[in-house]
PDB file of C-alpha atoms and ligand atoms in Angstrom:
ATOM      1  CA  MET A   1      23.536 -15.218  12.259  1.00 40.00           C
ATOM      2  CA  THR A   2      22.563 -14.190   8.880  1.00 42.00           C
ATOM      3  CA  ASP A   3      21.107 -16.342   6.434  1.00 45.00           C
ATOM      4  CA  THR A   4      24.544 -16.265   4.535  1.00 43.00           C
ATOM      5  CA  ALA A   5      26.107 -17.739   6.523  1.00 40.00           C
ATOM      6  CA  ARG A   6      23.770 -20.458   8.130  1.00 43.00           C
ATOM      7  CA  ALA A   7      23.644 -21.291   4.469  1.00 50.00           C
ATOM      8  CA  LEU A   8      27.547 -21.988   4.409  1.00 55.00           C
ATOM      9  CA  PRO A   9      28.839 -23.191   7.820  1.00 69.00           C
ATOM     10  CA  GLY A  10      32.349 -22.881   8.858  1.00 89.00           C
ATOM     11  CA  VAL A  11      35.109 -25.421   8.770  1.00 96.00           C
ATOM     12  CA  SER A  12      36.170 -25.478  13.020  1.00 95.00           C
ATOM     13  CA  LYS A  13      37.023 -29.271  12.682  1.00 98.00           C
ATOM     14  CA  ALA A  14      39.958 -31.008  11.530  1.00 98.00           C
ATOM     15  CA  VAL A  15      40.652 -34.792  10.251  1.00 98.00           C
ATOM     16  CA  VAL A  16      43.739 -36.374  10.448  1.00 98.00           C
ATOM     17  CA  PRO A  17      44.340 -40.249   9.130  1.00 96.00           C
ATOM     18  CA  ALA A  18      46.501 -42.237  10.927  1.00 93.00           C
ATOM     19  CA  ALA A  19      45.484 -45.237  10.532  1.00 87.00           C
ATOM     20  CA  GLY A  20      48.385 -46.477   7.908  1.00 84.00           C
ATOM     21  CA  LEU A  21      50.619 -49.821   8.859  1.00 83.00           C
ATOM     22  CA  GLY A  22      53.974 -47.942   7.863  1.00 85.00           C
ATOM     23  CA  THR A  23      55.324 -50.849   6.086  1.00 90.00           C
ATOM     24  CA  ARG A  24      58.040 -48.007   4.187  1.00 92.00           C
ATOM     25  CA  PHE A  25      59.300 -48.028   7.705  1.00 94.00           C
ATOM     26  CA  LEU A  26      59.813 -51.013   9.305  1.00 94.00           C
ATOM     27  CA  PRO A  27      61.202 -52.393  11.781  1.00 95.00           C
ATOM     28  CA  ALA A  28      60.472 -48.692  14.113  1.00 93.00           C
ATOM     29  CA  THR A  29      56.955 -48.923  12.695  1.00 91.00           C
ATOM     30  CA  LYS A  30      56.494 -52.144  13.918  1.00 90.00           C
ATOM     31  CA  ALA A  31      54.815 -51.380  17.442  1.00 89.00           C
ATOM     32  CA  THR A  32      55.692 -47.152  16.814  1.00 91.00           C
ATOM     33  CA  PRO A  33      52.855 -45.717  14.798  1.00 92.00           C
ATOM     34  CA  LYS A  34      54.948 -44.179  11.820  1.00 92.00           C
ATOM     35  CA  GLU A  35      52.942 -40.743  12.688  1.00 94.00           C
ATOM     36  CA  MET A  36      54.865 -40.940  15.929  1.00 95.00           C
ATOM     37  CA  LEU A  37      58.489 -40.745  14.068  1.00 95.00           C
ATOM     38  CA  PRO A  38      60.182 -37.545  15.702  1.00 96.00           C
ATOM     39  CA  ILE A  39      61.459 -35.284  13.060  1.00 97.00           C
ATOM     40  CA  VAL A  40      64.215 -33.839  15.218  1.00 97.00           C
ATOM     41  CA  ASP A  41      62.843 -34.172  18.654  1.00 95.00           C
ATOM     42  CA  LYS A  42      58.906 -33.461  18.399  1.00 96.00           C
ATOM     43  CA  PRO A  43      56.660 -36.636  16.382  1.00 97.00           C
ATOM     44  CA  ALA A  44      55.433 -35.529  12.988  1.00 96.00           C
ATOM     45  CA  ILE A  45      52.069 -36.424  13.459  1.00 96.00           C
ATOM     46  CA  GLN A  46      52.126 -32.867  16.306  1.00 97.00           C
ATOM     47  CA  TYR A  47      53.436 -30.489  13.625  1.00 97.00           C
ATOM     48  CA  VAL A  48      50.215 -31.481  11.769  1.00 97.00           C
ATOM     49  CA  VAL A  49      47.992 -31.029  15.234  1.00 97.00           C
ATOM     50  CA  GLU A  50      49.878 -27.436  15.285  1.00 97.00           C
ATOM     51  CA  GLU A  51      48.676 -26.978  11.716  1.00 97.00           C
ATOM     52  CA  ALA A  52      45.726 -27.086  12.648  1.00 97.00           C
ATOM     53  CA  VAL A  53      45.208 -25.483  15.742  1.00 96.00           C
ATOM     54  CA  ALA A  54      46.840 -22.136  13.800  1.00 96.00           C
ATOM     55  CA  ALA A  55      44.321 -22.717  10.758  1.00 96.00           C
ATOM     56  CA  GLY A  56      42.046 -22.007  13.805  1.00 95.00           C
ATOM     57  CA  LEU A  57      40.854 -25.904  13.783  1.00 96.00           C
ATOM     58  CA  ASP A  58      41.373 -26.949  17.596  1.00 90.00           C
ATOM     59  CA  ASP A  59      39.168 -30.527  17.110  1.00 97.00           C
ATOM     60  CA  VAL A  60      40.878 -32.714  15.752  1.00 98.00           C
ATOM     61  CA  LEU A  61      40.027 -36.060  15.147  1.00 98.00           C
ATOM     62  CA  MET A  62      42.414 -38.911  14.268  1.00 97.00           C
ATOM     63  CA  ILE A  63      41.346 -42.061  12.425  1.00 96.00           C
ATOM     64  CA  THR A  64      43.692 -44.678  14.112  1.00 94.00           C
ATOM     65  CA  GLY A  65      43.632 -48.336  14.071  1.00 86.00           C
ATOM     66  CA  ARG A  66      45.820 -51.440  15.657  1.00 78.00           C
ATOM     67  CA  SER A  67      49.007 -50.527  17.623  1.00 75.00           C
ATOM     68  CA  LYS A  68      48.301 -46.703  17.946  1.00 83.00           C
ATOM     69  CA  ARG A  69      47.845 -46.016  21.848  1.00 89.00           C
ATOM     70  CA  SER A  70      51.130 -43.942  21.671  1.00 93.00           C
ATOM     71  CA  ILE A  71      49.440 -41.266  19.859  1.00 95.00           C
ATOM     72  CA  GLU A  72      46.122 -40.871  22.242  1.00 95.00           C
ATOM     73  CA  ASP A  73      49.452 -41.230  24.771  1.00 95.00           C
ATOM     74  CA  HIS A  74      51.373 -38.176  23.177  1.00 96.00           C
ATOM     75  CA  PHE A  75      47.999 -35.981  23.164  1.00 96.00           C
ATOM     76  CA  ASP A  76      47.075 -36.700  26.537  1.00 95.00           C
ATOM     77  CA  ARG A  77      48.602 -35.602  30.159  1.00 94.00           C
ATOM     78  CA  ALA A  78      51.707 -37.116  31.816  1.00 94.00           C
ATOM     79  CA  TYR A  79      50.815 -36.672  35.243  1.00 94.00           C
ATOM     80  CA  GLU A  80      54.233 -38.791  36.292  1.00 94.00           C
ATOM     81  CA  LEU A  81      56.651 -37.411  34.092  1.00 95.00           C
ATOM     82  CA  GLU A  82      55.138 -33.807  34.701  1.00 95.00           C
ATOM     83  CA  GLU A  83      55.605 -34.647  38.703  1.00 96.00           C
ATOM     84  CA  ALA A  84      59.329 -35.652  38.275  1.00 96.00           C
ATOM     85  CA  LEU A  85      59.934 -32.438  35.620  1.00 96.00           C
ATOM     86  CA  ARG A  86      58.294 -30.098  38.040  1.00 95.00           C
ATOM     87  CA  ALA A  87      59.907 -32.106  41.247  1.00 96.00           C
ATOM     88  CA  LYS A  88      63.448 -31.158  39.315  1.00 96.00           C
ATOM     89  CA  ASN A  89      62.552 -27.454  38.124  1.00 96.00           C
ATOM     90  CA  ASP A  90      63.116 -28.404  34.842  1.00 96.00           C
ATOM     91  CA  THR A  91      60.081 -25.870  33.587  1.00 95.00           C
ATOM     92  CA  GLN A  92      60.782 -25.945  30.241  1.00 94.00           C
ATOM     93  CA  ARG A  93      60.824 -29.784  29.728  1.00 94.00           C
ATOM     94  CA  LEU A  94      57.923 -30.156  31.274  1.00 96.00           C
ATOM     95  CA  HIS A  95      56.734 -27.252  29.156  1.00 95.00           C
ATOM     96  CA  SER A  96      57.146 -29.333  26.103  1.00 94.00           C
ATOM     97  CA  VAL A  97      55.639 -32.353  27.774  1.00 95.00           C
ATOM     98  CA  ARG A  98      52.105 -30.385  28.064  1.00 95.00           C
ATOM     99  CA  GLU A  99      52.090 -28.525  25.400  1.00 95.00           C
ATOM    100  CA  SER A 100      50.739 -31.372  22.906  1.00 95.00           C
ATOM    101  CA  SER A 101      48.214 -32.161  25.517  1.00 95.00           C
ATOM    102  CA  GLU A 102      47.009 -28.312  25.384  1.00 95.00           C
ATOM    103  CA  LEU A 103      46.586 -27.683  21.731  1.00 94.00           C
ATOM    104  CA  ALA A 104      43.506 -28.775  20.497  1.00 95.00           C
ATOM    105  CA  GLN A 105      40.720 -31.111  21.648  1.00 96.00           C
ATOM    106  CA  VAL A 106      41.659 -34.245  19.780  1.00 97.00           C
ATOM    107  CA  HIS A 107      39.382 -37.561  19.313  1.00 97.00           C
ATOM    108  CA  TYR A 108      39.583 -40.782  18.116  1.00 96.00           C
ATOM    109  CA  VAL A 109      37.583 -43.296  15.997  1.00 96.00           C
ATOM    110  CA  ARG A 110      39.300 -46.413  14.571  1.00 94.00           C
ATOM    111  CA  GLN A 111      39.015 -47.748  11.155  1.00 93.00           C
ATOM    112  CA  GLY A 112      38.819 -50.905  11.303  1.00 87.00           C
ATOM    113  CA  GLU A 113      39.861 -52.576   8.616  1.00 86.00           C
ATOM    114  CA  PRO A 114      42.492 -50.744   5.731  1.00 85.00           C
ATOM    115  CA  ARG A 115      40.133 -50.285   2.990  1.00 92.00           C
ATOM    116  CA  GLY A 116      42.216 -46.992   2.142  1.00 94.00           C
ATOM    117  CA  LEU A 117      41.987 -42.919   2.250  1.00 96.00           C
ATOM    118  CA  GLY A 118      38.050 -42.240   1.325  1.00 97.00           C
ATOM    119  CA  HIS A 119      37.444 -44.844   3.905  1.00 97.00           C
ATOM    120  CA  ALA A 120      39.087 -43.379   6.481  1.00 97.00           C
ATOM    121  CA  VAL A 121      37.748 -39.841   5.453  1.00 98.00           C
ATOM    122  CA  LEU A 122      34.448 -41.370   5.976  1.00 97.00           C
ATOM    123  CA  CYS A 123      34.696 -43.311   9.477  1.00 97.00           C
ATOM    124  CA  ALA A 124      34.526 -39.518  10.368  1.00 98.00           C
ATOM    125  CA  ALA A 125      31.167 -38.942   9.495  1.00 97.00           C
ATOM    126  CA  ALA A 126      29.545 -38.993  12.265  1.00 97.00           C
ATOM    127  CA  HIS A 127      31.848 -36.981  14.583  1.00 97.00           C
ATOM    128  CA  VAL A 128      31.932 -34.007  11.764  1.00 97.00           C
ATOM    129  CA  GLY A 129      28.110 -34.193  10.915  1.00 94.00           C
ATOM    130  CA  GLY A 130      27.116 -31.922   8.088  1.00 95.00           C
ATOM    131  CA  GLU A 131      29.660 -28.925   8.102  1.00 95.00           C
ATOM    132  CA  PRO A 132      33.140 -29.212   5.873  1.00 97.00           C
ATOM    133  CA  PHE A 133      36.530 -29.793   7.738  1.00 98.00           C
ATOM    134  CA  ALA A 134      39.334 -29.972   6.623  1.00 98.00           C
ATOM    135  CA  VAL A 135      41.533 -33.269   6.147  1.00 98.00           C
ATOM    136  CA  LEU A 136      45.598 -33.388   6.570  1.00 98.00           C
ATOM    137  CA  LEU A 137      47.753 -36.283   5.880  1.00 96.00           C
ATOM    138  CA  GLY A 138      51.077 -36.224   8.093  1.00 89.00           C
ATOM    139  CA  ASP A 139      52.985 -37.648   5.017  1.00 89.00           C
ATOM    140  CA  ASP A 140      52.866 -33.331   4.539  1.00 93.00           C
ATOM    141  CA  LEU A 141      53.981 -31.922   6.613  1.00 96.00           C
ATOM    142  CA  ILE A 142      53.838 -27.910   5.444  1.00 96.00           C
ATOM    143  CA  GLY A 143      55.767 -25.114   6.291  1.00 91.00           C
ATOM    144  CA  ALA A 144      55.152 -23.127   9.556  1.00 86.00           C
ATOM    145  CA  ARG A 145      55.144 -19.385   7.822  1.00 87.00           C
ATOM    146  CA  GLU A 146      53.100 -20.816   5.197  1.00 90.00           C
ATOM    147  CA  ALA A 147      49.207 -20.068   5.433  1.00 94.00           C
ATOM    148  CA  LEU A 148      48.403 -22.977   3.096  1.00 97.00           C
ATOM    149  CA  LEU A 149      44.623 -24.218   5.343  1.00 97.00           C
ATOM    150  CA  ARG A 150      43.715 -20.494   6.060  1.00 96.00           C
ATOM    151  CA  ARG A 151      43.325 -19.540   2.266  1.00 97.00           C
ATOM    152  CA  MET A 152      42.196 -23.190   1.837  1.00 97.00           C
ATOM    153  CA  ILE A 153      39.199 -22.188   4.038  1.00 97.00           C
ATOM    154  CA  GLU A 154      38.543 -18.735   2.555  1.00 96.00           C
ATOM    155  CA  VAL A 155      38.556 -20.402  -0.694  1.00 97.00           C
ATOM    156  CA  ARG A 156      36.028 -22.702   0.509  1.00 97.00           C
ATOM    157  CA  GLU A 157      33.755 -19.262   1.852  1.00 95.00           C
ATOM    158  CA  THR A 158      33.871 -17.485  -1.583  1.00 96.00           C
ATOM    159  CA  TYR A 159      32.884 -20.364  -3.704  1.00 96.00           C
ATOM    160  CA  GLY A 160      31.671 -22.958  -1.858  1.00 96.00           C
ATOM    161  CA  GLY A 161      32.053 -27.066  -2.040  1.00 97.00           C
ATOM    162  CA  SER A 162      36.010 -28.731  -1.816  1.00 98.00           C
ATOM    163  CA  VAL A 163      39.155 -27.104  -1.921  1.00 98.00           C
ATOM    164  CA  VAL A 164      42.255 -29.003  -2.906  1.00 98.00           C
ATOM    165  CA  ALA A 165      46.473 -28.338  -2.393  1.00 98.00           C
ATOM    166  CA  LEU A 166      48.193 -28.300  -5.937  1.00 98.00           C
ATOM    167  CA  MET A 167      51.743 -28.450  -5.931  1.00 97.00           C
ATOM    168  CA  GLU A 168      53.788 -28.806  -9.507  1.00 97.00           C
ATOM    169  CA  VAL A 169      55.977 -32.159  -9.799  1.00 96.00           C
ATOM    170  CA  GLU A 170      58.266 -33.087 -12.160  1.00 95.00           C
ATOM    171  CA  PRO A 171      56.345 -35.633 -14.501  1.00 94.00           C
ATOM    172  CA  GLU A 172      58.487 -38.683 -13.488  1.00 93.00           C
ATOM    173  CA  GLN A 173      56.711 -37.880  -9.160  1.00 94.00           C
ATOM    174  CA  VAL A 174      53.024 -37.510 -11.202  1.00 96.00           C
ATOM    175  CA  SER A 175      52.287 -40.998 -10.535  1.00 96.00           C
ATOM    176  CA  LEU A 176      52.666 -40.973  -7.030  1.00 94.00           C
ATOM    177  CA  TYR A 177      49.506 -38.314  -6.613  1.00 96.00           C
ATOM    178  CA  GLY A 178      46.398 -37.549  -6.998  1.00 97.00           C
ATOM    179  CA  CYS A 179      46.304 -35.092 -10.195  1.00 98.00           C
ATOM    180  CA  ALA A 180      44.061 -32.566 -11.258  1.00 98.00           C
ATOM    181  CA  ALA A 181      42.626 -31.267 -14.542  1.00 98.00           C
ATOM    182  CA  ILE A 182      42.161 -27.402 -14.245  1.00 98.00           C
ATOM    183  CA  GLU A 183      40.937 -24.195 -15.509  1.00 98.00           C
ATOM    184  CA  PRO A 184      42.137 -20.994 -14.528  1.00 98.00           C
ATOM    185  CA  THR A 185      40.138 -18.367 -12.116  1.00 98.00           C
ATOM    186  CA  ASP A 186      40.408 -14.866 -11.690  1.00 97.00           C
ATOM    187  CA  GLU A 187      42.457 -15.725  -8.582  1.00 97.00           C
ATOM    188  CA  ASP A 188      46.039 -16.139  -9.096  1.00 97.00           C
ATOM    189  CA  ASP A 189      46.306 -18.499  -6.896  1.00 97.00           C
ATOM    190  CA  VAL A 190      42.812 -20.320  -7.222  1.00 98.00           C
ATOM    191  CA  VAL A 191      42.065 -23.085  -9.912  1.00 98.00           C
ATOM    192  CA  ALA A 192      38.588 -24.560 -11.061  1.00 98.00           C
ATOM    193  CA  VAL A 193      39.447 -28.211 -10.311  1.00 98.00           C
ATOM    194  CA  THR A 194      37.553 -30.278 -13.426  1.00 98.00           C
ATOM    195  CA  ASP A 195      38.847 -33.747 -13.020  1.00 97.00           C
ATOM    196  CA  LEU A 196      40.877 -36.018 -11.120  1.00 98.00           C
ATOM    197  CA  VAL A 197      42.433 -39.466 -11.145  1.00 97.00           C
ATOM    198  CA  GLU A 198      44.681 -41.106  -8.170  1.00 97.00           C
ATOM    199  CA  LYS A 199      47.835 -41.730  -9.204  1.00 97.00           C
ATOM    200  CA  PRO A 200      47.967 -41.951 -13.035  1.00 96.00           C
ATOM    201  CA  PRO A 201      50.918 -43.221 -15.497  1.00 95.00           C
ATOM    202  CA  ALA A 202      52.686 -40.008 -16.497  1.00 92.00           C
ATOM    203  CA  ASP A 203      51.307 -40.508 -19.957  1.00 92.00           C
ATOM    204  CA  GLN A 204      47.739 -40.280 -18.910  1.00 93.00           C
ATOM    205  CA  ALA A 205      48.453 -37.618 -16.156  1.00 95.00           C
ATOM    206  CA  PRO A 206      45.730 -34.264 -16.778  1.00 95.00           C
ATOM    207  CA  SER A 207      48.360 -31.973 -15.525  1.00 97.00           C
ATOM    208  CA  ARG A 208      51.400 -32.282 -13.532  1.00 96.00           C
ATOM    209  CA  TRP A 209      49.454 -30.384 -10.772  1.00 98.00           C
ATOM    210  CA  ALA A 210      49.199 -32.912  -7.355  1.00 98.00           C
ATOM    211  CA  ILE A 211      47.257 -33.389  -4.614  1.00 98.00           C
ATOM    212  CA  ILE A 212      49.446 -32.882  -1.520  1.00 97.00           C
ATOM    213  CA  GLY A 213      47.717 -34.139   1.942  1.00 96.00           C
ATOM    214  CA  ARG A 214      45.564 -30.559   2.569  1.00 98.00           C
ATOM    215  CA  TYR A 215      41.875 -30.897   1.553  1.00 98.00           C
ATOM    216  CA  ILE A 216      38.954 -28.782   2.678  1.00 98.00           C
ATOM    217  CA  CYS A 217      35.728 -31.250   2.457  1.00 98.00           C
ATOM    218  CA  ASP A 218      31.649 -30.484   1.354  1.00 98.00           C
ATOM    219  CA  PRO A 219      30.208 -32.841   3.529  1.00 97.00           C
ATOM    220  CA  ALA A 220      28.520 -33.893   1.044  1.00 97.00           C
ATOM    221  CA  VAL A 221      31.819 -36.389   0.425  1.00 98.00           C
ATOM    222  CA  PHE A 222      30.185 -38.755   3.267  1.00 98.00           C
ATOM    223  CA  ASP A 223      27.374 -39.472   0.853  1.00 97.00           C
ATOM    224  CA  VAL A 224      29.818 -39.546  -2.077  1.00 98.00           C
ATOM    225  CA  LEU A 225      32.547 -41.892  -0.680  1.00 98.00           C
ATOM    226  CA  ARG A 226      29.405 -44.532   0.495  1.00 97.00           C
ATOM    227  CA  ASP A 227      28.889 -45.435  -2.782  1.00 97.00           C
ATOM    228  CA  THR A 228      32.622 -45.415  -4.441  1.00 97.00           C
ATOM    229  CA  PRO A 229      33.816 -48.371  -5.353  1.00 96.00           C
ATOM    230  CA  PRO A 230      37.618 -49.599  -5.055  1.00 95.00           C
ATOM    231  CA  GLY A 231      39.967 -47.762  -7.288  1.00 95.00           C
ATOM    232  CA  ARG A 232      43.617 -47.855  -7.685  1.00 95.00           C
ATOM    233  CA  GLY A 233      44.645 -50.580  -5.818  1.00 93.00           C
ATOM    234  CA  GLY A 234      41.785 -51.798  -4.619  1.00 95.00           C
ATOM    235  CA  GLU A 235      41.312 -49.065  -2.089  1.00 95.00           C
ATOM    236  CA  ILE A 236      39.003 -46.668  -1.745  1.00 97.00           C
ATOM    237  CA  GLN A 237      40.169 -43.238  -2.859  1.00 98.00           C
ATOM    238  CA  LEU A 238      39.395 -39.925  -1.755  1.00 98.00           C
ATOM    239  CA  THR A 239      40.053 -38.601  -4.880  1.00 98.00           C
ATOM    240  CA  ASP A 240      37.583 -40.810  -6.719  1.00 98.00           C
ATOM    241  CA  ALA A 241      34.873 -39.176  -4.827  1.00 98.00           C
ATOM    242  CA  LEU A 242      35.954 -35.466  -5.126  1.00 98.00           C
ATOM    243  CA  ARG A 243      36.286 -36.018  -8.840  1.00 98.00           C
ATOM    244  CA  GLU A 244      32.698 -36.743  -8.411  1.00 97.00           C
ATOM    245  CA  LEU A 245      32.023 -33.673  -6.399  1.00 98.00           C
ATOM    246  CA  ALA A 246      34.114 -31.580  -9.389  1.00 98.00           C
ATOM    247  CA  LYS A 247      30.902 -32.317 -11.453  1.00 96.00           C
ATOM    248  CA  ARG A 248      28.863 -30.828  -9.506  1.00 96.00           C
ATOM    249  CA  THR A 249      27.279 -27.241  -8.330  1.00 93.00           C
ATOM    250  CA  THR A 250      27.195 -25.725  -5.332  1.00 92.00           C
ATOM    251  CA  ALA A 251      23.475 -26.730  -4.752  1.00 91.00           C
ATOM    252  CA  ASP A 252      24.648 -30.245  -4.842  1.00 92.00           C
ATOM    253  CA  GLY A 253      27.940 -30.458  -2.934  1.00 94.00           C
ATOM    254  CA  GLY A 254      30.130 -29.512  -5.586  1.00 94.00           C
ATOM    255  CA  PRO A 255      31.967 -27.840  -7.378  1.00 98.00           C
ATOM    256  CA  VAL A 256      36.031 -28.359  -5.991  1.00 98.00           C
ATOM    257  CA  HIS A 257      39.012 -26.154  -6.558  1.00 98.00           C
ATOM    258  CA  GLY A 258      42.144 -26.180  -6.101  1.00 98.00           C
ATOM    259  CA  VAL A 259      44.685 -23.586  -4.380  1.00 98.00           C
ATOM    260  CA  LEU A 260      48.292 -23.301  -6.277  1.00 98.00           C
ATOM    261  CA  PHE A 261      51.117 -23.908  -3.592  1.00 97.00           C
ATOM    262  CA  ARG A 262      54.555 -23.248  -3.895  1.00 95.00           C
ATOM    263  CA  GLY A 263      56.080 -22.953  -0.595  1.00 94.00           C
ATOM    264  CA  GLN A 264      57.947 -25.175   1.907  1.00 92.00           C
ATOM    265  CA  ARG A 265      56.610 -28.873   1.662  1.00 94.00           C
ATOM    266  CA  TYR A 266      58.140 -31.521   3.522  1.00 94.00           C
ATOM    267  CA  ASP A 267      57.721 -35.257   2.191  1.00 91.00           C
ATOM    268  CA  THR A 268      57.934 -37.893   5.133  1.00 92.00           C
ATOM    269  CA  GLY A 269      56.781 -40.949   3.249  1.00 89.00           C
ATOM    270  CA  ASN A 270      59.590 -42.199   2.293  1.00 90.00           C
ATOM    271  CA  LYS A 271      63.030 -42.653   4.312  1.00 94.00           C
ATOM    272  CA  VAL A 272      65.146 -40.597   1.958  1.00 95.00           C
ATOM    273  CA  ASP A 273      62.206 -38.142   2.290  1.00 93.00           C
ATOM    274  CA  TYR A 274      62.472 -37.965   5.780  1.00 96.00           C
ATOM    275  CA  LEU A 275      66.207 -38.173   6.582  1.00 96.00           C
ATOM    276  CA  ARG A 276      65.988 -34.770   4.092  1.00 95.00           C
ATOM    277  CA  THR A 277      62.843 -33.425   6.356  1.00 96.00           C
ATOM    278  CA  VAL A 278      64.942 -34.404   9.521  1.00 97.00           C
ATOM    279  CA  VAL A 279      68.264 -32.216   8.280  1.00 97.00           C
ATOM    280  CA  GLU A 280      66.029 -29.377   6.909  1.00 95.00           C
ATOM    281  CA  PHE A 281      64.005 -28.810  10.090  1.00 95.00           C
ATOM    282  CA  ALA A 282      67.157 -29.870  12.130  1.00 96.00           C
ATOM    283  CA  CYS A 283      69.152 -26.374  10.172  1.00 95.00           C
ATOM    284  CA  GLU A 284      66.047 -24.301  11.136  1.00 92.00           C
ATOM    285  CA  ARG A 285      66.434 -25.080  15.280  1.00 93.00           C
ATOM    286  CA  PRO A 286      68.487 -21.534  16.552  1.00 93.00           C
ATOM    287  CA  ASP A 287      69.098 -24.238  19.191  1.00 94.00           C
ATOM    288  CA  LEU A 288      70.940 -26.559  17.116  1.00 96.00           C
ATOM    289  CA  ALA A 289      72.317 -25.067  13.990  1.00 96.00           C
ATOM    290  CA  ALA A 290      75.147 -23.718  15.254  1.00 95.00           C
ATOM    291  CA  GLU A 291      76.578 -27.087  16.440  1.00 96.00           C
ATOM    292  CA  PHE A 292      74.708 -28.737  13.766  1.00 97.00           C
ATOM    293  CA  LEU A 293      75.186 -26.820  10.427  1.00 96.00           C
ATOM    294  CA  PRO A 294      79.516 -26.472  10.477  1.00 95.00           C
ATOM    295  CA  TRP A 295      79.698 -30.437  10.851  1.00 96.00           C
ATOM    296  CA  LEU A 296      77.241 -31.098   7.893  1.00 96.00           C
ATOM    297  CA  ARG A 297      79.572 -28.624   5.940  1.00 95.00           C
ATOM    298  CA  ASP A 298      82.421 -31.078   6.728  1.00 94.00           C
ATOM    299  CA  PHE A 299      80.938 -34.092   6.236  1.00 94.00           C
ATOM    300  CA  VAL A 300      79.252 -33.330   2.785  1.00 94.00           C
ATOM    301  CA  ALA A 301      82.900 -31.967   1.460  1.00 93.00           C
ATOM    302  CA  GLN A 302      84.724 -35.113   3.379  1.00 92.00           C
ATOM    303  CA  ALA A 303      81.517 -37.257   1.433  1.00 88.00           C
ATOM    304  CA  ASP A 304      82.366 -35.507  -1.753  1.00 86.00           C
ATOM    305  CA  GLY A 305      85.836 -36.116  -1.218  1.00 83.00           C
ATOM    306  CA  ARG A 306      85.708 -39.275  -1.085  1.00 74.00           C
ATOM    307  CA  ALA A 307      83.234 -40.018  -4.276  1.00 65.00           C
TER     308      ALA A 307
HETATM  309  C1  G1P B   1      47.171 -40.053  -0.521  1.00 82.70           C
HETATM  310  C2  G1P B   1      46.193 -39.394  -2.009  1.00 82.70           C
HETATM  311  C3  G1P B   1      46.742 -38.719  -3.429  1.00 82.70           C
HETATM  312  C4  G1P B   1      47.826 -37.734  -2.556  1.00 82.70           C
HETATM  313  C5  G1P B   1      48.267 -38.017  -1.810  1.00 82.70           C
HETATM  314  C6  G1P B   1      49.527 -36.603  -1.194  1.00 82.70           C
HETATM  315  O1  G1P B   1      47.865 -41.233  -1.189  1.00 82.70           O
HETATM  316  O2  G1P B   1      45.779 -40.834  -1.785  1.00 82.70           O
HETATM  317  O3  G1P B   1      45.519 -38.349  -4.073  1.00 82.70           O
HETATM  318  O4  G1P B   1      48.292 -36.596  -3.812  1.00 82.70           O
HETATM  319  O5  G1P B   1      48.278 -38.552  -0.486  1.00 82.70           O
HETATM  320  O6  G1P B   1      50.804 -37.190  -0.031  1.00 82.70           O
HETATM  321  P1  G1P B   1      49.207 -41.553  -0.612  1.00 82.70           P
HETATM  322  O7  G1P B   1      50.840 -41.053  -0.292  1.00 82.70           O
HETATM  323  O8  G1P B   1      49.010 -41.699   1.122  1.00 82.70           O
HETATM  324  O9  G1P B   1      49.043 -43.415  -1.527  1.00 82.70           O
END
């Protein structure tokens, strides 16, 4: 290994916070984690793990909480089910059942108390150690054809520090996101982040560039998070810790860059966006589209007729 490679270790671990209460989807999420809600026939969180693995990250740490046992079961072997499918020679379903248990090395740590995304990420400190790591939020799904995470890892390799994924949103949407003040670099899709504000009111937003749920964090973020007081909503915010790192140089754990993302992103964090995601994914499935799309067209035409 060269000295440079030793000084800048690669990204090999992904952290997936999954401890939220999922109150927006009650009563479905009373006993089922929201991460397990299906997008067609696969739980949302499996798409997230597949995205991490596609970017070369097969060590995945889930930050979980109470009532999240089914997530662990989903990424584990299901011996009785597998035997039953094998006895029926149902190889296709057998494959789909085994797939999630063979995807990645999945580890778990419990958050204990819901003190915010920053606190959830801090729970990963012991597992991650001194290496940069990716954070993937399950409410955002990125189109399988997009290479966003891989690009973010490249940007980290070039510039050091941390990297956030940014997407331009409508002004009235800015208050739903962490929002970045940015300056151009020599690369079209990369910006320097000079400031970050968590969920600003529209008139105080530094730009329309919103953080979507993909991050590459320098391990210096852990020390900063330990000193970060509760921010918006009384929670310890990852955005506030990254804001501090944005002011620093590489020697100190900074800076922060943004990758401007213009590809397919699906929001599953609220009911309407969740429904859109399910419909879009169904329309892209070769095994479903031929039957589902004509029905959808008729349904919309009839609904338009009634309106
Ligand atoms: C979190 C982050 C926010 C980010 C968003 C992306 O907010 O705190 O900065 O823009 O995810 O989805 P949440 O939506 O979990 O409240």
